[in-house]
């Protein structure tokens, strides 16, 4: 079997690339090992985690109504984990089914198989699905590599027990353990820790670094860190290493090494969440001209082209940041390149969102990056305590900030912590991509009362004209 264009991997980058290439008139085949399109994001990542986080958020809001607004409910909430799991799985089924239908309508061929490169023009297909052509070989003219990433699991932690979970295992929601240790204070660990805590687990977090969410600006992390510490009843252990894991009956014995936690302790389950690694090994890339760097990422240029003229790469396998929306846009670039268009992936702002409570989002230049580069910027912060909408919602611990070029007054970056930060950051992304000046934001009428006003208000801080706070312009 021969295909003019093959997309190896059916995740958010892969199916986006395939669909756009088909829309451009190309004949496209997707090779995907899973029975359904959607990849990690849809099947065992972004979508199911956000479905479960919605449940956690509602439970949290109900608790706040009881404690702060005088709303009484009879008894404590009862969690039917089977129903929660079924609802989460229904969301996945609806979305994956929709992708399958879109592939058919676009005449995109889908082969369920594990693909590996025999050469720069041929894939070996392994599996037993009827879609695999006779002989298990597929030749192609061009291939878009979109194999994504998998959770990192150090050998020392892989003790052969299902009580030690990665993010995939945690999302399976087999049960609600009485005690859960989250190893890693990054966004995946904190999101899943939030889910389990609100479903009833006693959650602890251990992080090797000095603070949660390494890489994010500290002023954004501070409100979340305070909330996580309360959620975990103070059981957040920073500057602490997990030395070893061992199964002992129905418990996992964990050895801690650090100033804030030392010795051993037992947990019902342990979630290992220390990052992800690209899927670039075992693909036969050594049989092509594709280059892989020391971190396992496929090297490509801003048109997603690799060192092999017949192979492009997108998404997690093509480098940081490992984000689904970045993969989708790279997939579109790759498809348009194959269609003969002169395009490149050149984004001024790729937003990052942590869907905890409160949410954290940022885009463009961060304050930490500016300091590390010795770059002078004006940092304009608007506290949500001054927002009428935030006061009404009881979310006054949030803040919105802009990073502004002091010479041109162009907005270079934005950070938000608070309810709905992931939605609010989109305005900042557009402003940064368009090269807007602060006045473009402050002179755009924002609806009142909303949290979106805080973007305008933070801009007004730059000029010393923010109505609800007194902060004169710098002299």
GROMACS .gro file of C-alpha atoms in nm:
model
  475
    1UNK     CA    1   0.000   0.000   0.000
    2UNK     CA    2   0.123   0.350  -0.085
    3UNK     CA    3   0.012   0.681   0.069
    4UNK     CA    4   0.122   1.022  -0.057
    5UNK     CA    5   0.106   1.163   0.298
    6UNK     CA    6   0.125   0.959   0.617
    7UNK     CA    7   0.072   1.098   0.966
    8UNK     CA    8   0.228   0.871   1.229
    9UNK     CA    9   0.021   0.937   1.542
   10UNK     CA   10  -0.342   1.039   1.584
   11UNK     CA   11  -0.323   1.284   1.873
   12UNK     CA   12  -0.421   1.653   1.867
   13UNK     CA   13  -0.123   1.737   1.647
   14UNK     CA   14  -0.158   1.433   1.423
   15UNK     CA   15  -0.528   1.449   1.345
   16UNK     CA   16  -0.513   1.830   1.303
   17UNK     CA   17  -0.233   1.787   1.049
   18UNK     CA   18  -0.415   1.508   0.870
   19UNK     CA   19  -0.746   1.691   0.850
   20UNK     CA   20  -0.595   2.016   0.722
   21UNK     CA   21  -0.381   1.830   0.469
   22UNK     CA   22  -0.697   1.659   0.344
   23UNK     CA   23  -0.873   1.997   0.329
   24UNK     CA   24  -0.583   2.117   0.114
   25UNK     CA   25  -0.653   1.837  -0.133
   26UNK     CA   26  -0.383   1.590  -0.026
   27UNK     CA   27  -0.439   1.215   0.006
   28UNK     CA   28  -0.375   1.134   0.371
   29UNK     CA   29  -0.338   0.823   0.585
   30UNK     CA   30  -0.316   0.821   0.966
   31UNK     CA   31  -0.130   0.537   1.137
   32UNK     CA   32  -0.234   0.514   1.503
   33UNK     CA   33  -0.173   0.229   1.747
   34UNK     CA   34  -0.481   0.311   1.958
   35UNK     CA   35  -0.828   0.194   1.853
   36UNK     CA   36  -0.943   0.558   1.857
   37UNK     CA   37  -0.806   0.891   1.741
   38UNK     CA   38  -0.735   1.155   2.005
   39UNK     CA   39  -0.400   1.058   2.154
   40UNK     CA   40  -0.289   1.123   2.509
   41UNK     CA   41  -0.470   1.457   2.534
   42UNK     CA   42  -0.816   1.329   2.457
   43UNK     CA   43  -0.802   0.970   2.584
   44UNK     CA   44  -0.583   0.988   2.896
   45UNK     CA   45  -0.475   1.347   2.949
   46UNK     CA   46  -0.622   1.693   2.900
   47UNK     CA   47  -0.988   1.605   2.847
   48UNK     CA   48  -1.049   1.338   3.115
   49UNK     CA   49  -0.848   1.532   3.371
   50UNK     CA   50  -1.054   1.847   3.310
   51UNK     CA   51  -1.376   1.646   3.337
   52UNK     CA   52  -1.266   1.520   3.678
   53UNK     CA   53  -1.140   1.865   3.780
   54UNK     CA   54  -1.489   1.998   3.708
   55UNK     CA   55  -1.627   1.756   3.967
   56UNK     CA   56  -1.359   1.864   4.216
   57UNK     CA   57  -1.434   2.232   4.152
   58UNK     CA   58  -1.806   2.191   4.213
   59UNK     CA   59  -1.741   2.002   4.537
   60UNK     CA   60  -1.506   2.281   4.647
   61UNK     CA   61  -1.763   2.550   4.565
   62UNK     CA   62  -2.030   2.367   4.763
   63UNK     CA   63  -1.795   2.353   5.061
   64UNK     CA   64  -1.737   2.728   5.032
   65UNK     CA   65  -2.112   2.793   5.020
   66UNK     CA   66  -2.149   2.602   5.346
   67UNK     CA   67  -1.861   2.770   5.525
   68UNK     CA   68  -1.887   3.127   5.393
   69UNK     CA   69  -2.237   3.190   5.260
   70UNK     CA   70  -2.455   3.014   5.514
   71UNK     CA   71  -2.598   2.764   5.267
   72UNK     CA   72  -2.672   2.437   5.444
   73UNK     CA   73  -2.698   2.089   5.292
   74UNK     CA   74  -2.812   1.774   5.470
   75UNK     CA   75  -2.519   1.540   5.520
   76UNK     CA   76  -2.189   1.504   5.339
   77UNK     CA   77  -2.167   1.436   4.964
   78UNK     CA   78  -2.149   1.072   4.862
   79UNK     CA   79  -1.917   0.983   4.575
   80UNK     CA   80  -2.013   0.696   4.347
   81UNK     CA   81  -1.677   0.645   4.181
   82UNK     CA   82  -1.826   0.411   3.918
   83UNK     CA   83  -2.065   0.682   3.800
   84UNK     CA   84  -1.791   0.946   3.801
   85UNK     CA   85  -1.566   0.719   3.596
   86UNK     CA   86  -1.848   0.634   3.353
   87UNK     CA   87  -1.927   1.003   3.299
   88UNK     CA   88  -1.560   1.077   3.232
   89UNK     CA   89  -1.541   0.787   2.985
   90UNK     CA   90  -1.858   0.907   2.810
   91UNK     CA   91  -1.693   1.244   2.742
   92UNK     CA   92  -1.396   1.064   2.586
   93UNK     CA   93  -1.620   0.837   2.378
   94UNK     CA   94  -1.819   1.132   2.243
   95UNK     CA   95  -1.509   1.319   2.134
   96UNK     CA   96  -1.320   1.023   1.987
   97UNK     CA   97  -1.630   0.913   1.801
   98UNK     CA   98  -1.657   1.258   1.652
   99UNK     CA   99  -1.297   1.245   1.530
  100UNK     CA  100  -1.359   0.910   1.364
  101UNK     CA  101  -1.654   1.057   1.180
  102UNK     CA  102  -1.456   1.362   1.070
  103UNK     CA  103  -1.180   1.138   0.932
  104UNK     CA  104  -1.434   0.949   0.719
  105UNK     CA  105  -1.598   1.267   0.590
  106UNK     CA  106  -1.257   1.397   0.484
  107UNK     CA  107  -1.165   1.064   0.320
  108UNK     CA  108  -0.868   1.026   0.554
  109UNK     CA  109  -0.765   0.660   0.578
  110UNK     CA  110  -0.703   0.540   0.933
  111UNK     CA  111  -0.485   0.235   0.994
  112UNK     CA  112  -0.476   0.093   1.345
  113UNK     CA  113  -0.119  -0.027   1.382
  114UNK     CA  114   0.212   0.046   1.543
  115UNK     CA  115   0.430   0.203   1.277
  116UNK     CA  116   0.810   0.209   1.259
  117UNK     CA  117   1.042   0.331   0.987
  118UNK     CA  118   1.211   0.081   0.758
  119UNK     CA  119   1.351   0.367   0.554
  120UNK     CA  120   1.277   0.729   0.469
  121UNK     CA  121   0.989   0.612   0.249
  122UNK     CA  122   0.851   0.303   0.418
  123UNK     CA  123   0.678   0.208   0.741
  124UNK     CA  124   0.647  -0.136   0.895
  125UNK     CA  125   0.300  -0.184   1.042
  126UNK     CA  126   0.251  -0.416   1.339
  127UNK     CA  127  -0.078  -0.534   1.483
  128UNK     CA  128  -0.375  -0.752   1.400
  129UNK     CA  129  -0.635  -0.496   1.293
  130UNK     CA  130  -0.811  -0.551   0.964
  131UNK     CA  131  -0.710  -0.204   0.845
  132UNK     CA  132  -0.344  -0.314   0.811
  133UNK     CA  133  -0.259  -0.383   0.446
  134UNK     CA  134  -0.139  -0.727   0.343
  135UNK     CA  135   0.233  -0.762   0.409
  136UNK     CA  136   0.228  -0.498   0.683
  137UNK     CA  137   0.412  -0.241   0.475
  138UNK     CA  138   0.319   0.115   0.387
  139UNK     CA  139   0.525   0.329   0.153
  140UNK     CA  140   0.485   0.705   0.147
  141UNK     CA  141   0.609   1.023  -0.017
  142UNK     CA  142   0.597   1.240   0.296
  143UNK     CA  143   0.544   1.159   0.662
  144UNK     CA  144   0.447   1.381   0.955
  145UNK     CA  145   0.585   1.235   1.277
  146UNK     CA  146   0.339   1.299   1.562
  147UNK     CA  147   0.412   1.027   1.817
  148UNK     CA  148   0.378   1.251   2.123
  149UNK     CA  149   0.511   1.171   2.469
  150UNK     CA  150   0.456   0.938   2.765
  151UNK     CA  151   0.486   0.985   3.142
  152UNK     CA  152   0.841   0.958   3.273
  153UNK     CA  153   0.880   0.666   3.516
  154UNK     CA  154   1.229   0.619   3.665
  155UNK     CA  155   1.333   0.258   3.697
  156UNK     CA  156   1.365   0.291   4.075
  157UNK     CA  157   0.995   0.373   4.100
  158UNK     CA  158   0.874   0.100   3.864
  159UNK     CA  159   0.822  -0.171   4.127
  160UNK     CA  160   0.561  -0.369   3.934
  161UNK     CA  161   0.264  -0.259   4.145
  162UNK     CA  162  -0.054  -0.094   4.024
  163UNK     CA  163  -0.050   0.100   4.350
  164UNK     CA  164   0.226   0.309   4.195
  165UNK     CA  165   0.054   0.507   3.921
  166UNK     CA  166   0.149   0.744   3.644
  167UNK     CA  167  -0.102   1.001   3.518
  168UNK     CA  168  -0.271   0.740   3.298
  169UNK     CA  169  -0.329   0.514   3.597
  170UNK     CA  170  -0.454   0.802   3.808
  171UNK     CA  171  -0.709   0.901   3.543
  172UNK     CA  172  -0.839   0.543   3.529
  173UNK     CA  173  -0.989   0.619   3.872
  174UNK     CA  174  -0.994   0.257   3.990
  175UNK     CA  175  -1.079   0.369   4.343
  176UNK     CA  176  -1.047   0.657   4.585
  177UNK     CA  177  -0.752   0.566   4.809
  178UNK     CA  178  -0.761   0.675   5.170
  179UNK     CA  179  -0.407   0.813   5.134
  180UNK     CA  180  -0.228   0.927   4.820
  181UNK     CA  181   0.125   1.059   4.775
  182UNK     CA  182   0.190   1.277   4.470
  183UNK     CA  183   0.556   1.270   4.370
  184UNK     CA  184   0.623   1.591   4.177
  185UNK     CA  185   0.483   1.940   4.227
  186UNK     CA  186   0.424   2.015   3.860
  187UNK     CA  187   0.092   2.084   3.693
  188UNK     CA  188  -0.011   1.723   3.629
  189UNK     CA  189   0.057   1.615   3.986
  190UNK     CA  190  -0.122   1.914   4.134
  191UNK     CA  191  -0.423   1.874   3.906
  192UNK     CA  192  -0.464   1.505   3.989
  193UNK     CA  193  -0.393   1.570   4.355
  194UNK     CA  194  -0.676   1.825   4.353
  195UNK     CA  195  -0.913   1.570   4.200
  196UNK     CA  196  -0.837   1.297   4.452
  197UNK     CA  197  -0.839   1.535   4.748
  198UNK     CA  198  -1.190   1.658   4.671
  199UNK     CA  199  -1.310   1.304   4.605
  200UNK     CA  200  -1.200   1.211   4.956
  201UNK     CA  201  -0.834   1.109   4.960
  202UNK     CA  202  -0.585   1.242   5.213
  203UNK     CA  203  -0.325   1.380   4.971
  204UNK     CA  204   0.042   1.457   5.034
  205UNK     CA  205   0.280   1.619   4.784
  206UNK     CA  206   0.658   1.582   4.766
  207UNK     CA  207   0.868   1.808   4.541
  208UNK     CA  208   1.244   1.797   4.491
  209UNK     CA  209   1.266   2.169   4.420
  210UNK     CA  210   1.220   2.474   4.639
  211UNK     CA  211   0.863   2.542   4.531
  212UNK     CA  212   0.563   2.408   4.345
  213UNK     CA  213   0.536   2.454   3.969
  214UNK     CA  214   0.905   2.517   3.894
  215UNK     CA  215   0.938   2.763   3.608
  216UNK     CA  216   0.624   2.961   3.684
  217UNK     CA  217   0.653   3.308   3.838
  218UNK     CA  218   0.642   3.291   4.218
  219UNK     CA  219   0.375   3.559   4.261
  220UNK     CA  220   0.141   3.348   4.048
  221UNK     CA  221   0.220   3.030   4.239
  222UNK     CA  222   0.183   3.181   4.586
  223UNK     CA  223  -0.201   3.177   4.608
  224UNK     CA  224  -0.210   2.822   4.471
  225UNK     CA  225   0.063   2.701   4.706
  226UNK     CA  226  -0.136   2.834   5.001
  227UNK     CA  227  -0.449   2.654   4.879
  228UNK     CA  228  -0.262   2.328   4.814
  229UNK     CA  229  -0.103   2.340   5.158
  230UNK     CA  230  -0.450   2.375   5.315
  231UNK     CA  231  -0.589   2.100   5.091
  232UNK     CA  232  -0.308   1.867   5.204
  233UNK     CA  233  -0.331   1.967   5.571
  234UNK     CA  234   0.024   2.096   5.558
  235UNK     CA  235   0.163   1.779   5.401
  236UNK     CA  236   0.356   1.947   5.118
  237UNK     CA  237   0.721   1.848   5.142
  238UNK     CA  238   0.956   2.074   4.943
  239UNK     CA  239   1.331   2.023   4.891
  240UNK     CA  240   1.263   1.655   4.947
  241UNK     CA  241   1.370   1.350   4.747
  242UNK     CA  242   1.192   1.017   4.728
  243UNK     CA  243   1.468   0.762   4.778
  244UNK     CA  244   1.279   0.439   4.720
  245UNK     CA  245   0.940   0.271   4.694
  246UNK     CA  246   0.845  -0.077   4.810
  247UNK     CA  247   0.515  -0.262   4.820
  248UNK     CA  248   0.414  -0.403   5.156
  249UNK     CA  249   0.079  -0.580   5.138
  250UNK     CA  250  -0.182  -0.323   5.043
  251UNK     CA  251   0.050  -0.028   5.108
  252UNK     CA  252   0.343   0.142   4.934
  253UNK     CA  253   0.630   0.222   5.167
  254UNK     CA  254   0.805   0.545   5.067
  255UNK     CA  255   1.148   0.660   5.182
  256UNK     CA  256   1.196   1.036   5.208
  257UNK     CA  257   1.527   1.222   5.208
  258UNK     CA  258   1.513   1.592   5.289
  259UNK     CA  259   1.508   1.860   5.555
  260UNK     CA  260   1.127   1.880   5.559
  261UNK     CA  261   1.061   1.507   5.552
  262UNK     CA  262   1.292   1.218   5.638
  263UNK     CA  263   1.237   0.848   5.696
  264UNK     CA  264   0.959   0.618   5.576
  265UNK     CA  265   0.582   0.642   5.549
  266UNK     CA  266   0.313   0.421   5.395
  267UNK     CA  267   0.041   0.518   5.146
  268UNK     CA  268  -0.243   0.337   4.975
  269UNK     CA  269  -0.136   0.470   4.635
  270UNK     CA  270   0.150   0.678   4.493
  271UNK     CA  271   0.126   0.896   4.184
  272UNK     CA  272   0.455   0.954   4.000
  273UNK     CA  273   0.429   1.284   3.817
  274UNK     CA  274   0.778   1.408   3.737
  275UNK     CA  275   0.739   1.499   3.372
  276UNK     CA  276   0.703   1.337   3.032
  277UNK     CA  277   0.945   1.206   2.773
  278UNK     CA  278   0.910   1.217   2.393
  279UNK     CA  279   0.828   0.898   2.203
  280UNK     CA  280   1.123   0.888   1.967
  281UNK     CA  281   1.281   0.554   2.057
  282UNK     CA  282   1.176   0.228   1.897
  283UNK     CA  283   1.044   0.402   1.586
  284UNK     CA  284   1.327   0.302   1.353
  285UNK     CA  285   1.441   0.663   1.315
  286UNK     CA  286   1.795   0.531   1.284
  287UNK     CA  287   1.686   0.400   0.943
  288UNK     CA  288   1.617   0.756   0.830
  289UNK     CA  289   1.812   1.081   0.828
  290UNK     CA  290   1.610   1.223   1.118
  291UNK     CA  291   1.824   1.365   1.400
  292UNK     CA  292   1.736   1.322   1.767
  293UNK     CA  293   1.892   1.542   2.036
  294UNK     CA  294   2.024   1.441   2.378
  295UNK     CA  295   1.678   1.484   2.538
  296UNK     CA  296   1.512   1.256   2.286
  297UNK     CA  297   1.343   1.532   2.087
  298UNK     CA  298   1.340   1.519   1.708
  299UNK     CA  299   1.529   1.817   1.565
  300UNK     CA  300   1.326   2.026   1.321
  301UNK     CA  301   1.312   2.380   1.184
  302UNK     CA  302   1.034   2.639   1.201
  303UNK     CA  303   0.855   2.467   0.913
  304UNK     CA  304   0.861   2.141   1.111
  305UNK     CA  305   1.107   1.986   0.863
  306UNK     CA  306   1.359   1.736   1.000
  307UNK     CA  307   1.701   1.651   0.857
  308UNK     CA  308   1.522   1.393   0.642
  309UNK     CA  309   1.355   1.571   0.348
  310UNK     CA  310   1.065   1.326   0.353
  311UNK     CA  311   0.981   1.355   0.723
  312UNK     CA  312   0.838   1.640   0.930
  313UNK     CA  313   0.783   1.637   1.307
  314UNK     CA  314   0.526   1.806   1.529
  315UNK     CA  315   0.405   1.815   1.888
  316UNK     CA  316   0.568   1.670   2.196
  317UNK     CA  317   0.820   1.465   1.999
  318UNK     CA  318   0.941   1.786   1.833
  319UNK     CA  319   1.033   1.968   2.156
  320UNK     CA  320   0.905   2.183   2.439
  321UNK     CA  321   0.661   2.304   2.541
  322UNK     CA  322   0.472   1.976   2.552
  323UNK     CA  323   0.125   2.123   2.506
  324UNK     CA  324  -0.164   1.999   2.295
  325UNK     CA  325  -0.245   2.342   2.151
  326UNK     CA  326   0.116   2.387   2.043
  327UNK     CA  327   0.101   2.047   1.871
  328UNK     CA  328  -0.218   2.143   1.690
  329UNK     CA  329  -0.068   2.461   1.548
  330UNK     CA  330   0.252   2.282   1.447
  331UNK     CA  331   0.037   2.021   1.275
  332UNK     CA  332  -0.134   2.289   1.072
  333UNK     CA  333   0.203   2.438   0.974
  334UNK     CA  334   0.329   2.096   0.861
  335UNK     CA  335   0.017   2.033   0.654
  336UNK     CA  336   0.041   2.371   0.483
  337UNK     CA  337   0.412   2.319   0.413
  338UNK     CA  338   0.328   1.991   0.240
  339UNK     CA  339   0.058   2.174   0.045
  340UNK     CA  340   0.325   2.408  -0.090
  341UNK     CA  341   0.253   2.712   0.124
  342UNK     CA  342   0.527   2.937   0.260
  343UNK     CA  343   0.444   2.924   0.632
  344UNK     CA  344   0.639   2.880   0.955
  345UNK     CA  345   0.571   2.822   1.323
  346UNK     CA  346   0.663   3.160   1.469
  347UNK     CA  347   0.457   3.235   1.777
  348UNK     CA  348   0.521   3.520   2.018
  349UNK     CA  349   0.304   3.361   2.286
  350UNK     CA  350   0.217   2.998   2.358
  351UNK     CA  351  -0.013   3.001   2.660
  352UNK     CA  352   0.034   2.761   2.950
  353UNK     CA  353  -0.251   2.680   3.186
  354UNK     CA  354  -0.256   2.491   3.515
  355UNK     CA  355  -0.616   2.386   3.584
  356UNK     CA  356  -0.590   2.377   3.961
  357UNK     CA  357  -0.794   2.586   4.205
  358UNK     CA  358  -0.704   2.865   4.161
  359UNK     CA  359  -0.602   2.830   3.798
  360UNK     CA  360  -0.271   2.972   3.678
  361UNK     CA  361  -0.205   3.087   3.321
  362UNK     CA  362   0.071   3.276   3.148
  363UNK     CA  363   0.177   3.368   2.796
  364UNK     CA  364   0.472   3.540   2.633
  365UNK     CA  365   0.765   3.659   2.842
  366UNK     CA  366   0.757   3.565   3.210
  367UNK     CA  367   0.905   3.774   3.488
  368UNK     CA  368   1.148   3.494   3.569
  369UNK     CA  369   1.268   3.480   3.208
  370UNK     CA  370   1.311   3.857   3.197
  371UNK     CA  371   1.523   3.853   3.514
  372UNK     CA  372   1.735   3.563   3.390
  373UNK     CA  373   1.803   3.747   3.063
  374UNK     CA  374   1.871   4.079   3.236
  375UNK     CA  375   1.592   4.233   3.033
  376UNK     CA  376   1.433   4.549   3.169
  377UNK     CA  377   1.054   4.535   3.182
  378UNK     CA  378   0.778   4.712   3.370
  379UNK     CA  379   0.574   4.463   3.573
  380UNK     CA  380   0.222   4.591   3.626
  381UNK     CA  381   0.014   4.397   3.880
  382UNK     CA  382  -0.356   4.435   3.952
  383UNK     CA  383  -0.480   4.251   4.264
  384UNK     CA  384  -0.818   4.086   4.233
  385UNK     CA  385  -0.909   4.216   4.578
  386UNK     CA  386  -0.990   4.539   4.391
  387UNK     CA  387  -1.223   4.363   4.146
  388UNK     CA  388  -1.594   4.378   4.214
  389UNK     CA  389  -1.652   4.052   4.030
  390UNK     CA  390  -1.379   3.876   4.227
  391UNK     CA  391  -1.527   4.007   4.552
  392UNK     CA  392  -1.870   3.879   4.454
  393UNK     CA  393  -1.728   3.535   4.371
  394UNK     CA  394  -1.506   3.523   4.678
  395UNK     CA  395  -1.188   3.478   4.473
  396UNK     CA  396  -0.992   3.781   4.586
  397UNK     CA  397  -0.661   3.593   4.613
  398UNK     CA  398  -0.608   3.624   4.236
  399UNK     CA  399  -0.400   3.873   4.040
  400UNK     CA  400  -0.338   3.980   3.682
  401UNK     CA  401  -0.009   4.121   3.560
  402UNK     CA  402   0.141   4.250   3.238
  403UNK     CA  403   0.507   4.267   3.143
  404UNK     CA  404   0.556   4.581   2.940
  405UNK     CA  405   0.845   4.715   2.737
  406UNK     CA  406   0.930   5.047   2.911
  407UNK     CA  407   1.040   5.209   2.585
  408UNK     CA  408   0.772   5.104   2.337
  409UNK     CA  409   0.492   5.027   2.588
  410UNK     CA  410   0.425   4.703   2.401
  411UNK     CA  411   0.293   4.412   2.608
  412UNK     CA  412   0.549   4.132   2.616
  413UNK     CA  413   0.392   3.887   2.858
  414UNK     CA  414   0.100   3.826   3.089
  415UNK     CA  415   0.036   3.615   3.397
  416UNK     CA  416  -0.291   3.543   3.573
  417UNK     CA  417  -0.381   3.343   3.883
  418UNK     CA  418  -0.743   3.299   3.978
  419UNK     CA  419  -1.074   3.152   3.871
  420UNK     CA  420  -1.098   3.119   3.492
  421UNK     CA  421  -0.736   3.219   3.429
  422UNK     CA  422  -0.719   2.968   3.145
  423UNK     CA  423  -1.002   3.146   2.964
  424UNK     CA  424  -0.880   3.498   3.040
  425UNK     CA  425  -0.529   3.440   2.904
  426UNK     CA  426  -0.660   3.421   2.546
  427UNK     CA  427  -0.697   3.801   2.531
  428UNK     CA  428  -0.335   3.837   2.636
  429UNK     CA  429  -0.220   3.590   2.370
  430UNK     CA  430  -0.395   3.791   2.100
  431UNK     CA  431  -0.250   4.118   2.231
  432UNK     CA  432   0.106   3.982   2.241
  433UNK     CA  433   0.080   3.823   1.895
  434UNK     CA  434  -0.049   4.149   1.748
  435UNK     CA  435   0.224   4.355   1.912
  436UNK     CA  436  -0.029   4.563   2.103
  437UNK     CA  437   0.066   4.853   2.323
  438UNK     CA  438  -0.083   4.888   2.668
  439UNK     CA  439  -0.323   5.155   2.544
  440UNK     CA  440  -0.477   4.905   2.302
  441UNK     CA  441  -0.592   4.709   2.607
  442UNK     CA  442  -0.687   4.999   2.834
  443UNK     CA  443  -0.887   5.175   2.563
  444UNK     CA  444  -1.084   4.860   2.473
  445UNK     CA  445  -1.412   4.863   2.664
  446UNK     CA  446  -1.436   4.557   2.888
  447UNK     CA  447  -1.771   4.440   3.029
  448UNK     CA  448  -1.847   4.513   3.393
  449UNK     CA  449  -1.848   4.341   3.633
  450UNK     CA  450  -1.618   4.069   3.498
  451UNK     CA  451  -1.279   3.922   3.571
  452UNK     CA  452  -1.175   4.020   3.216
  453UNK     CA  453  -1.164   4.379   3.341
  454UNK     CA  454  -0.853   4.292   3.540
  455UNK     CA  455  -0.656   4.277   3.213
  456UNK     CA  456  -0.761   4.634   3.139
  457UNK     CA  457  -0.703   4.737   3.500
  458UNK     CA  458  -0.352   4.591   3.506
  459UNK     CA  459  -0.280   4.796   3.196
  460UNK     CA  460  -0.408   5.107   3.369
  461UNK     CA  461  -0.160   5.043   3.651
  462UNK     CA  462   0.113   5.107   3.393
  463UNK     CA  463  -0.013   5.464   3.355
  464UNK     CA  464  -0.104   5.516   3.721
  465UNK     CA  465  -0.472   5.551   3.632
  466UNK     CA  466  -0.627   5.234   3.776
  467UNK     CA  467  -0.954   5.352   3.933
  468UNK     CA  468  -0.998   5.093   4.208
  469UNK     CA  469  -0.643   5.110   4.346
  470UNK     CA  470  -0.408   5.398   4.417
  471UNK     CA  471  -0.075   5.344   4.253
  472UNK     CA  472   0.064   5.663   4.097
  473UNK     CA  473   0.272   5.642   3.784
  474UNK     CA  474   0.644   5.594   3.842
  475UNK     CA  475   0.856   5.906   3.802
   0.00000   0.00000   0.00000
